[in-house]
PDB file of C-alpha atoms and ligand atoms in Angstrom:
ATOM      1  CA  MET S 347      99.328 109.771  58.609  1.00 94.00           C
ATOM      2  CA  ARG S 348      99.342 107.810  61.455  1.00 97.00           C
ATOM      3  CA  VAL S 349     102.503 107.571  63.630  1.00 98.00           C
ATOM      4  CA  ILE S 350     103.086 104.854  65.785  1.00 98.00           C
ATOM      5  CA  VAL S 351     106.575 105.506  67.908  1.00 98.00           C
ATOM      6  CA  GLU S 352     107.906 102.039  69.247  1.00 98.00           C
ATOM      7  CA  ASN S 353     110.597 102.163  71.752  1.00 98.00           C
ATOM      8  CA  ASP S 354     113.821 100.370  69.774  1.00 98.00           C
ATOM      9  CA  TYR S 355     114.305  98.788  66.298  1.00 98.00           C
ATOM     10  CA  GLN S 356     113.172  95.276  67.554  1.00 98.00           C
ATOM     11  CA  SER S 357     109.654  96.369  68.330  1.00 98.00           C
ATOM     12  CA  MET S 358     109.597  98.733  65.314  1.00 98.00           C
ATOM     13  CA  SER S 359     110.205  95.397  63.616  1.00 98.00           C
ATOM     14  CA  ARG S 360     107.745  93.375  65.672  1.00 98.00           C
ATOM     15  CA  LYS S 361     104.826  95.735  64.776  1.00 98.00           C
ATOM     16  CA  ALA S 362     105.649  95.855  61.562  1.00 98.00           C
ATOM     17  CA  ALA S 363     105.251  92.191  60.975  1.00 98.00           C
ATOM     18  CA  LEU S 364     102.319  91.986  63.264  1.00 98.00           C
ATOM     19  CA  LEU S 365     100.488  94.872  60.667  1.00 98.00           C
ATOM     20  CA  LEU S 366     101.684  92.787  57.472  1.00 98.00           C
ATOM     21  CA  ALA S 367     100.641  89.085  59.468  1.00 98.00           C
ATOM     22  CA  SER S 368      96.927  91.368  60.014  1.00 98.00           C
ATOM     23  CA  GLN S 369      96.538  92.014  56.571  1.00 98.00           C
ATOM     24  CA  VAL S 370      97.810  88.464  55.309  1.00 98.00           C
ATOM     25  CA  ASN S 371      95.236  86.695  57.851  1.00 98.00           C
ATOM     26  CA  LEU S 372      92.733  89.107  56.741  1.00 98.00           C
ATOM     27  CA  LYS S 373      92.689  88.674  52.877  1.00 98.00           C
ATOM     28  CA  PRO S 374      95.088  85.262  52.393  1.00 98.00           C
ATOM     29  CA  ASN S 375      95.213  86.099  48.879  1.00 98.00           C
ATOM     30  CA  SER S 376      97.106  89.690  49.282  1.00 98.00           C
ATOM     31  CA  VAL S 377      99.264  91.687  47.258  1.00 98.00           C
ATOM     32  CA  LEU S 378     101.707  92.765  48.867  1.00 98.00           C
ATOM     33  CA  GLY S 379     104.636  95.583  47.926  1.00 98.00           C
ATOM     34  CA  LEU S 380     108.163  94.952  49.839  1.00 98.00           C
ATOM     35  CA  ALA S 381     110.840  96.891  50.705  1.00 98.00           C
ATOM     36  CA  THR S 382     114.692  96.000  50.887  1.00 98.00           C
ATOM     37  CA  GLY S 383     117.543  97.655  52.405  1.00 96.00           C
ATOM     38  CA  SER S 384     118.465  97.300  56.480  1.00 96.00           C
ATOM     39  CA  THR S 385     115.493  98.637  57.857  1.00 98.00           C
ATOM     40  CA  PRO S 386     113.279  96.054  56.895  1.00 98.00           C
ATOM     41  CA  GLU S 387     115.301  93.179  57.853  1.00 98.00           C
ATOM     42  CA  GLY S 388     114.041  92.363  61.415  1.00 98.00           C
ATOM     43  CA  MET S 389     110.324  92.678  60.252  1.00 98.00           C
ATOM     44  CA  TYR S 390     111.426  89.978  57.711  1.00 98.00           C
ATOM     45  CA  GLN S 391     113.044  87.940  60.881  1.00 98.00           C
ATOM     46  CA  GLU S 392     109.990  88.201  62.620  1.00 98.00           C
ATOM     47  CA  LEU S 393     107.246  86.831  59.456  1.00 98.00           C
ATOM     48  CA  VAL S 394     109.888  84.003  59.453  1.00 98.00           C
ATOM     49  CA  LYS S 395     109.278  83.268  63.129  1.00 98.00           C
ATOM     50  CA  MET S 396     105.860  83.502  62.655  1.00 98.00           C
ATOM     51  CA  TYR S 397     105.333  81.142  59.786  1.00 98.00           C
ATOM     52  CA  HIS S 398     107.121  78.377  61.641  1.00 98.00           C
ATOM     53  CA  ARG S 399     104.908  79.311  64.208  1.00 98.00           C
ATOM     54  CA  GLY S 400     102.329  78.515  61.904  1.00 98.00           C
ATOM     55  CA  GLU S 401     100.605  82.005  62.197  1.00 98.00           C
ATOM     56  CA  ILE S 402     100.810  83.215  59.007  1.00 98.00           C
ATOM     57  CA  ASP S 403     100.448  81.467  55.804  1.00 98.00           C
ATOM     58  CA  PHE S 404     102.292  82.762  52.378  1.00 98.00           C
ATOM     59  CA  SER S 405     100.455  80.038  50.202  1.00 98.00           C
ATOM     60  CA  GLU S 406      98.136  82.616  48.575  1.00 98.00           C
ATOM     61  CA  VAL S 407     100.248  85.569  48.952  1.00 98.00           C
ATOM     62  CA  VAL S 408     101.474  87.662  45.713  1.00 98.00           C
ATOM     63  CA  THR S 409     104.355  90.180  46.336  1.00 99.00           C
ATOM     64  CA  PHE S 410     106.048  93.075  44.158  1.00 98.00           C
ATOM     65  CA  ASN S 411     109.150  94.976  45.409  1.00 98.00           C
ATOM     66  CA  LEU S 412     109.896  98.267  44.819  1.00 98.00           C
ATOM     67  CA  ASP S 413     112.950  98.159  42.701  1.00 98.00           C
ATOM     68  CA  GLU S 414     115.832  96.593  41.441  1.00 98.00           C
ATOM     69  CA  TYR S 415     119.674  97.526  40.685  1.00 98.00           C
ATOM     70  CA  TYR S 416     120.009  98.147  36.583  1.00 98.00           C
ATOM     71  CA  LYS S 417     122.506  96.077  35.413  1.00 96.00           C
ATOM     72  CA  LEU S 418     123.633  93.776  38.608  1.00 96.00           C
ATOM     73  CA  PRO S 419     122.932  90.133  38.167  1.00 96.00           C
ATOM     74  CA  PRO S 420     120.069  88.440  40.638  1.00 97.00           C
ATOM     75  CA  GLU S 421     122.680  86.136  41.763  1.00 96.00           C
ATOM     76  CA  ASN S 422     124.822  89.186  42.785  1.00 96.00           C
ATOM     77  CA  GLU S 423     124.933  89.374  46.552  1.00 96.00           C
ATOM     78  CA  GLU S 424     123.867  92.704  46.629  1.00 96.00           C
ATOM     79  CA  SER S 425     121.399  92.294  44.092  1.00 97.00           C
ATOM     80  CA  TYR S 426     117.363  92.992  45.488  1.00 98.00           C
ATOM     81  CA  HIS S 427     116.555  89.349  43.698  1.00 98.00           C
ATOM     82  CA  TYR S 428     119.715  87.649  46.108  1.00 98.00           C
ATOM     83  CA  TYR S 429     118.568  89.940  49.403  1.00 98.00           C
ATOM     84  CA  MET S 430     114.719  89.041  49.039  1.00 98.00           C
ATOM     85  CA  HIS S 431     115.199  85.377  48.654  1.00 98.00           C
ATOM     86  CA  GLU S 432     117.846  85.253  51.363  1.00 98.00           C
ATOM     87  CA  ASN S 433     116.178  87.174  53.827  1.00 98.00           C
ATOM     88  CA  PHE S 434     112.657  86.237  53.238  1.00 98.00           C
ATOM     89  CA  PHE S 435     111.355  84.106  50.070  1.00 98.00           C
ATOM     90  CA  LYS S 436     113.361  81.241  51.077  1.00 98.00           C
ATOM     91  CA  HIS S 437     111.737  80.972  54.641  1.00 98.00           C
ATOM     92  CA  VAL S 438     108.287  80.952  54.087  1.00 98.00           C
ATOM     93  CA  ASN S 439     105.916  79.171  52.035  1.00 98.00           C
ATOM     94  CA  LEU S 440     105.499  81.578  49.159  1.00 98.00           C
ATOM     95  CA  HIS S 441     105.455  80.314  45.647  1.00 98.00           C
ATOM     96  CA  PRO S 442     107.984  81.526  43.682  1.00 98.00           C
ATOM     97  CA  GLU S 443     105.664  82.671  40.688  1.00 98.00           C
ATOM     98  CA  ASN S 444     103.655  84.649  42.729  1.00 98.00           C
ATOM     99  CA  THR S 445     106.589  86.833  43.823  1.00 98.00           C
ATOM    100  CA  ASN S 446     108.017  89.757  42.066  1.00 98.00           C
ATOM    101  CA  ILE S 447     110.915  91.992  41.623  1.00 98.00           C
ATOM    102  CA  PRO S 448     112.304  94.224  38.807  1.00 98.00           C
ATOM    103  CA  ARG S 449     114.195  92.856  36.517  1.00 98.00           C
ATOM    104  CA  GLY S 450     117.495  94.595  35.946  1.00 96.00           C
ATOM    105  CA  MET S 451     119.311  92.721  33.374  1.00 97.00           C
ATOM    106  CA  VAL S 452     116.841  93.234  30.200  1.00 96.00           C
ATOM    107  CA  GLU S 453     117.848  94.572  27.376  1.00 95.00           C
ATOM    108  CA  LYS S 454     114.471  96.678  26.929  1.00 97.00           C
ATOM    109  CA  VAL S 455     114.340  98.262  30.345  1.00 97.00           C
ATOM    110  CA  GLU S 456     111.033 100.618  29.043  1.00 97.00           C
ATOM    111  CA  THR S 457     108.862  97.394  28.091  1.00 98.00           C
ATOM    112  CA  GLU S 458     109.950  95.601  31.335  1.00 97.00           C
ATOM    113  CA  CYS S 459     108.857  98.872  33.085  1.00 98.00           C
ATOM    114  CA  TRP S 460     105.757  98.368  31.392  1.00 98.00           C
ATOM    115  CA  TYR S 461     105.157  94.964  31.938  1.00 97.00           C
ATOM    116  CA  TYR S 462     105.416  95.231  35.804  1.00 98.00           C
ATOM    117  CA  GLU S 463     103.228  97.987  36.322  1.00 98.00           C
ATOM    118  CA  GLU S 464     100.763  95.508  34.069  1.00 98.00           C
ATOM    119  CA  LYS S 465     101.492  92.846  36.582  1.00 98.00           C
ATOM    120  CA  ILE S 466     100.407  94.891  39.450  1.00 98.00           C
ATOM    121  CA  ARG S 467      97.386  96.175  37.653  1.00 98.00           C
ATOM    122  CA  ARG S 468      96.283  92.387  37.087  1.00 98.00           C
ATOM    123  CA  ALA S 469      96.958  91.083  40.359  1.00 98.00           C
ATOM    124  CA  GLY S 470      94.221  93.677  41.643  1.00 98.00           C
ATOM    125  CA  GLY S 471      96.923  96.125  42.629  1.00 98.00           C
ATOM    126  CA  ILE S 472      98.814  96.507  45.805  1.00 98.00           C
ATOM    127  CA  ASP S 473      96.542  95.651  48.961  1.00 98.00           C
ATOM    128  CA  LEU S 474      99.786  96.556  51.498  1.00 98.00           C
ATOM    129  CA  GLN S 475     103.006  98.219  50.544  1.00 98.00           C
ATOM    130  CA  VAL S 476     105.994  98.262  53.021  1.00 98.00           C
ATOM    131  CA  LEU S 477     108.420 101.240  52.812  1.00 98.00           C
ATOM    132  CA  GLY S 478     111.671 102.070  53.978  1.00 98.00           C
ATOM    133  CA  ILE S 479     112.913 106.103  53.463  1.00 98.00           C
ATOM    134  CA  GLY S 480     116.428 107.086  52.760  1.00 96.00           C
ATOM    135  CA  SER S 481     117.297 109.580  54.644  1.00 95.00           C
ATOM    136  CA  ASN S 482     117.337 112.179  51.814  1.00 95.00           C
ATOM    137  CA  GLY S 483     113.743 111.418  52.049  1.00 97.00           C
ATOM    138  CA  HIS S 484     113.621 108.818  48.886  1.00 97.00           C
ATOM    139  CA  ILE S 485     110.678 105.785  48.780  1.00 97.00           C
ATOM    140  CA  GLY S 486     111.889 102.611  46.286  1.00 97.00           C
ATOM    141  CA  PHE S 487     114.217 104.541  44.420  1.00 96.00           C
ATOM    142  CA  ASN S 488     112.082 107.987  43.819  1.00 97.00           C
ATOM    143  CA  GLU S 489     114.773 110.304  44.496  1.00 95.00           C
ATOM    144  CA  PRO S 490     114.116 114.075  45.304  1.00 96.00           C
ATOM    145  CA  GLY S 491     113.878 116.254  42.892  1.00 95.00           C
ATOM    146  CA  ASP S 492     112.217 118.819  40.478  1.00 96.00           C
ATOM    147  CA  ARG S 493     109.870 116.146  39.040  1.00 95.00           C
ATOM    148  CA  LEU S 494     108.856 112.778  39.987  1.00 96.00           C
ATOM    149  CA  ASN S 495     108.151 109.381  38.367  1.00 95.00           C
ATOM    150  CA  VAL S 496     104.242 108.387  37.785  1.00 97.00           C
ATOM    151  CA  THR S 497     105.051 104.979  37.239  1.00 97.00           C
ATOM    152  CA  THR S 498     108.081 102.336  36.971  1.00 98.00           C
ATOM    153  CA  LYS S 499     110.922 103.888  35.144  1.00 97.00           C
ATOM    154  CA  LEU S 500     114.398 103.696  35.096  1.00 97.00           C
ATOM    155  CA  VAL S 501     115.831 105.877  37.413  1.00 97.00           C
ATOM    156  CA  GLU S 502     119.600 107.470  38.136  1.00 95.00           C
ATOM    157  CA  LEU S 503     120.532 107.603  41.945  1.00 95.00           C
ATOM    158  CA  THR S 504     121.631 110.353  43.567  1.00 93.00           C
ATOM    159  CA  GLU S 505     125.386 110.800  44.944  1.00 94.00           C
ATOM    160  CA  GLU S 506     123.697 110.524  48.860  1.00 90.00           C
ATOM    161  CA  THR S 507     122.184 107.244  47.827  1.00 92.00           C
ATOM    162  CA  ILE S 508     124.953 105.677  46.020  1.00 95.00           C
ATOM    163  CA  GLU S 509     127.782 106.780  48.864  1.00 94.00           C
ATOM    164  CA  SER S 510     124.718 105.338  51.437  1.00 91.00           C
ATOM    165  CA  ASN S 511     124.630 102.047  49.588  1.00 93.00           C
ATOM    166  CA  SER S 512     128.213 101.853  49.157  1.00 94.00           C
ATOM    167  CA  ARG S 513     128.245 100.260  52.784  1.00 93.00           C
ATOM    168  CA  PHE S 514     126.722  97.227  50.763  1.00 92.00           C
ATOM    169  CA  PHE S 515     129.591  97.048  48.398  1.00 94.00           C
ATOM    170  CA  ASP S 516     133.387  96.743  48.236  1.00 92.00           C
ATOM    171  CA  SER S 517     134.013  99.977  47.301  1.00 92.00           C
ATOM    172  CA  LEU S 518     131.525 103.393  45.848  1.00 94.00           C
ATOM    173  CA  ASP S 519     132.450 102.434  42.120  1.00 93.00           C
ATOM    174  CA  LYS S 520     131.030  99.101  42.238  1.00 93.00           C
ATOM    175  CA  VAL S 521     127.570 100.608  43.152  1.00 95.00           C
ATOM    176  CA  PRO S 522     125.197 100.704  40.341  1.00 97.00           C
ATOM    177  CA  ARG S 523     124.002 104.292  39.362  1.00 97.00           C
ATOM    178  CA  LYS S 524     120.625 103.554  38.184  1.00 97.00           C
ATOM    179  CA  ALA S 525     117.725 101.265  38.877  1.00 97.00           C
ATOM    180  CA  ILE S 526     114.172 100.306  37.976  1.00 98.00           C
ATOM    181  CA  SER S 527     111.887 101.500  40.505  1.00 98.00           C
ATOM    182  CA  VAL S 528     108.225 102.209  40.833  1.00 98.00           C
ATOM    183  CA  GLY S 529     106.774 105.051  40.586  1.00 97.00           C
ATOM    184  CA  MET S 530     105.285 107.854  43.183  1.00 98.00           C
ATOM    185  CA  ALA S 531     101.597 106.591  41.910  1.00 97.00           C
ATOM    186  CA  THR S 532     102.149 102.830  41.817  1.00 96.00           C
ATOM    187  CA  ILE S 533     103.306 103.671  45.699  1.00 98.00           C
ATOM    188  CA  LEU S 534     100.281 106.155  46.419  1.00 98.00           C
ATOM    189  CA  LYS S 535      98.034 103.618  44.665  1.00 98.00           C
ATOM    190  CA  ALA S 536      98.107 100.899  47.346  1.00 98.00           C
ATOM    191  CA  ARG S 537      95.476 100.476  49.828  1.00 98.00           C
ATOM    192  CA  ARG S 538      97.638 100.327  53.116  1.00 98.00           C
ATOM    193  CA  ILE S 539     101.414 101.606  53.374  1.00 98.00           C
ATOM    194  CA  ILE S 540     103.291 101.005  56.165  1.00 98.00           C
ATOM    195  CA  LEU S 541     106.600 103.099  56.304  1.00 98.00           C
ATOM    196  CA  LEU S 542     109.718 102.109  58.700  1.00 98.00           C
ATOM    197  CA  ALA S 543     112.401 104.030  59.862  1.00 98.00           C
ATOM    198  CA  SER S 544     115.013 103.801  62.665  1.00 98.00           C
ATOM    199  CA  GLY S 545     117.758 105.596  63.934  1.00 98.00           C
ATOM    200  CA  LYS S 546     118.883 109.370  64.171  1.00 98.00           C
ATOM    201  CA  ASN S 547     119.885 109.307  60.676  1.00 97.00           C
ATOM    202  CA  LYS S 548     116.248 109.290  59.572  1.00 98.00           C
ATOM    203  CA  ALA S 549     114.886 111.127  61.876  1.00 98.00           C
ATOM    204  CA  GLU S 550     115.454 114.594  59.665  1.00 97.00           C
ATOM    205  CA  ALA S 551     113.670 112.871  56.804  1.00 97.00           C
ATOM    206  CA  ILE S 552     110.577 111.619  59.085  1.00 98.00           C
ATOM    207  CA  LYS S 553     110.161 115.219  60.354  1.00 98.00           C
ATOM    208  CA  LYS S 554     109.584 116.543  56.833  1.00 97.00           C
ATOM    209  CA  THR S 555     107.467 113.764  55.460  1.00 98.00           C
ATOM    210  CA  ILE S 556     104.949 114.421  58.531  1.00 96.00           C
ATOM    211  CA  ASN S 557     105.177 118.269  58.950  1.00 90.00           C
ATOM    212  CA  GLY S 558     106.754 119.652  55.990  1.00 79.00           C
ATOM    213  CA  TYR S 559     105.326 120.670  52.612  1.00 91.00           C
ATOM    214  CA  VAL S 560     104.079 118.220  50.059  1.00 96.00           C
ATOM    215  CA  ASP S 561     107.143 118.758  48.167  1.00 96.00           C
ATOM    216  CA  THR S 562     109.238 116.519  45.303  1.00 97.00           C
ATOM    217  CA  ARG S 563     112.311 117.333  46.815  1.00 96.00           C
ATOM    218  CA  ILE S 564     111.118 115.456  50.371  1.00 97.00           C
ATOM    219  CA  PRO S 565     109.142 112.629  47.944  1.00 98.00           C
ATOM    220  CA  SER S 566     108.090 110.946  51.265  1.00 98.00           C
ATOM    221  CA  SER S 567     106.044 114.147  51.716  1.00 98.00           C
ATOM    222  CA  LEU S 568     103.846 112.840  49.049  1.00 98.00           C
ATOM    223  CA  LEU S 569     102.554 110.060  51.689  1.00 98.00           C
ATOM    224  CA  GLN S 570     100.599 113.050  53.132  1.00 97.00           C
ATOM    225  CA  THR S 571      98.344 112.970  50.299  1.00 97.00           C
ATOM    226  CA  HIS S 572      97.565 108.954  51.388  1.00 98.00           C
ATOM    227  CA  PRO S 573      94.517 108.278  53.362  1.00 97.00           C
ATOM    228  CA  GLU S 574      95.625 104.878  54.985  1.00 98.00           C
ATOM    229  CA  THR S 575      99.706 105.711  55.594  1.00 98.00           C
ATOM    230  CA  THR S 576     101.013 104.220  58.967  1.00 98.00           C
ATOM    231  CA  LEU S 577     104.651 105.213  60.183  1.00 98.00           C
ATOM    232  CA  ILE S 578     106.354 102.780  62.360  1.00 98.00           C
ATOM    233  CA  ILE S 579     109.064 104.189  63.791  1.00 98.00           C
ATOM    234  CA  ASP S 580     111.635 104.382  66.896  1.00 98.00           C
ATOM    235  CA  GLU S 581     112.494 106.665  69.121  1.00 98.00           C
ATOM    236  CA  GLU S 582     115.452 108.133  67.260  1.00 98.00           C
ATOM    237  CA  ALA S 583     113.874 108.333  64.244  1.00 98.00           C
ATOM    238  CA  ALA S 584     111.114 109.994  66.064  1.00 98.00           C
ATOM    239  CA  SER S 585     113.589 112.212  67.760  1.00 98.00           C
ATOM    240  CA  LEU S 586     113.359 115.255  65.616  1.00 98.00           C
ATOM    241  CA  LEU S 587     108.676 115.167  66.091  1.00 96.00           C
TER     242      LEU S 587
HETATM  243  P1  LIG D 630     117.731 101.444  55.034  1.00 54.57           P
HETATM  244  O1  LIG D 630     117.523 102.186  52.820  1.00 54.57           O
HETATM  245  O2  LIG D 630     116.908 100.695  55.309  1.00 54.57           O
HETATM  246  O3  LIG D 630     118.961 100.615  54.484  1.00 54.57           O
HETATM  247  O4  LIG D 630     118.367 102.366  55.312  1.00 54.57           O
HETATM  248  C1  LIG D 630     116.281 102.661  53.256  1.00 54.57           C
HETATM  249  C2  LIG D 630     115.987 103.263  51.468  1.00 54.57           C
HETATM  250  O5  LIG D 630     117.383 103.662  51.264  1.00 54.57           O
HETATM  251  O6  LIG D 630     114.754 103.066  51.385  1.00 54.57           O
END
């Protein structure tokens, strides 16, 4: 596991964008695994700037997002469909048919989960997976527990995650309690992984990700088993290392 410590959020975002751009420039038809949340917003802004400067072309890129809330319509401003469209997709030349996000409104959720995995497989697997991290060590919505999902599944969010994500919703009871999330093996099968973290509230999780045992109660610790993982973190997130 490689760890890059940047001074602040801005330089963390820029570094992440540079690594992602290198991937796309080396392999224009890359399959990217994408994350939502406040952490990657700066990276998306940097990528949009690079696109406008002609430094990156997304016309052949295929993307798969990590997760989506269950039963939150895509037009809801807190859905990850909306987030991706507003923060990234609408600003660059990705073909809409090449962007994939689990569909939280489906009736047959097991079929959707199976189909999502199958689409990733048919695309040739993920070349570069971008991850954020929860303060509880979750990646995607793989929450700490005695067991972790291998593949894409409907998951129950922990109280900690619901509480943390309530900052985006009008009230706590508006936060969906379930989500569709890709599983741990789906993430670990990516050829390269970059994990972004910023701020003191991520420092404990980062310490356990790097120095702790591999433990299902810290899902991010499983990244220790992956041969090509790079953590890009700011000084605050690195403060307990
Ligand atoms: P954040 O969320 O980037 O909004 O902190 C990260 C996560 O929960 O995975």
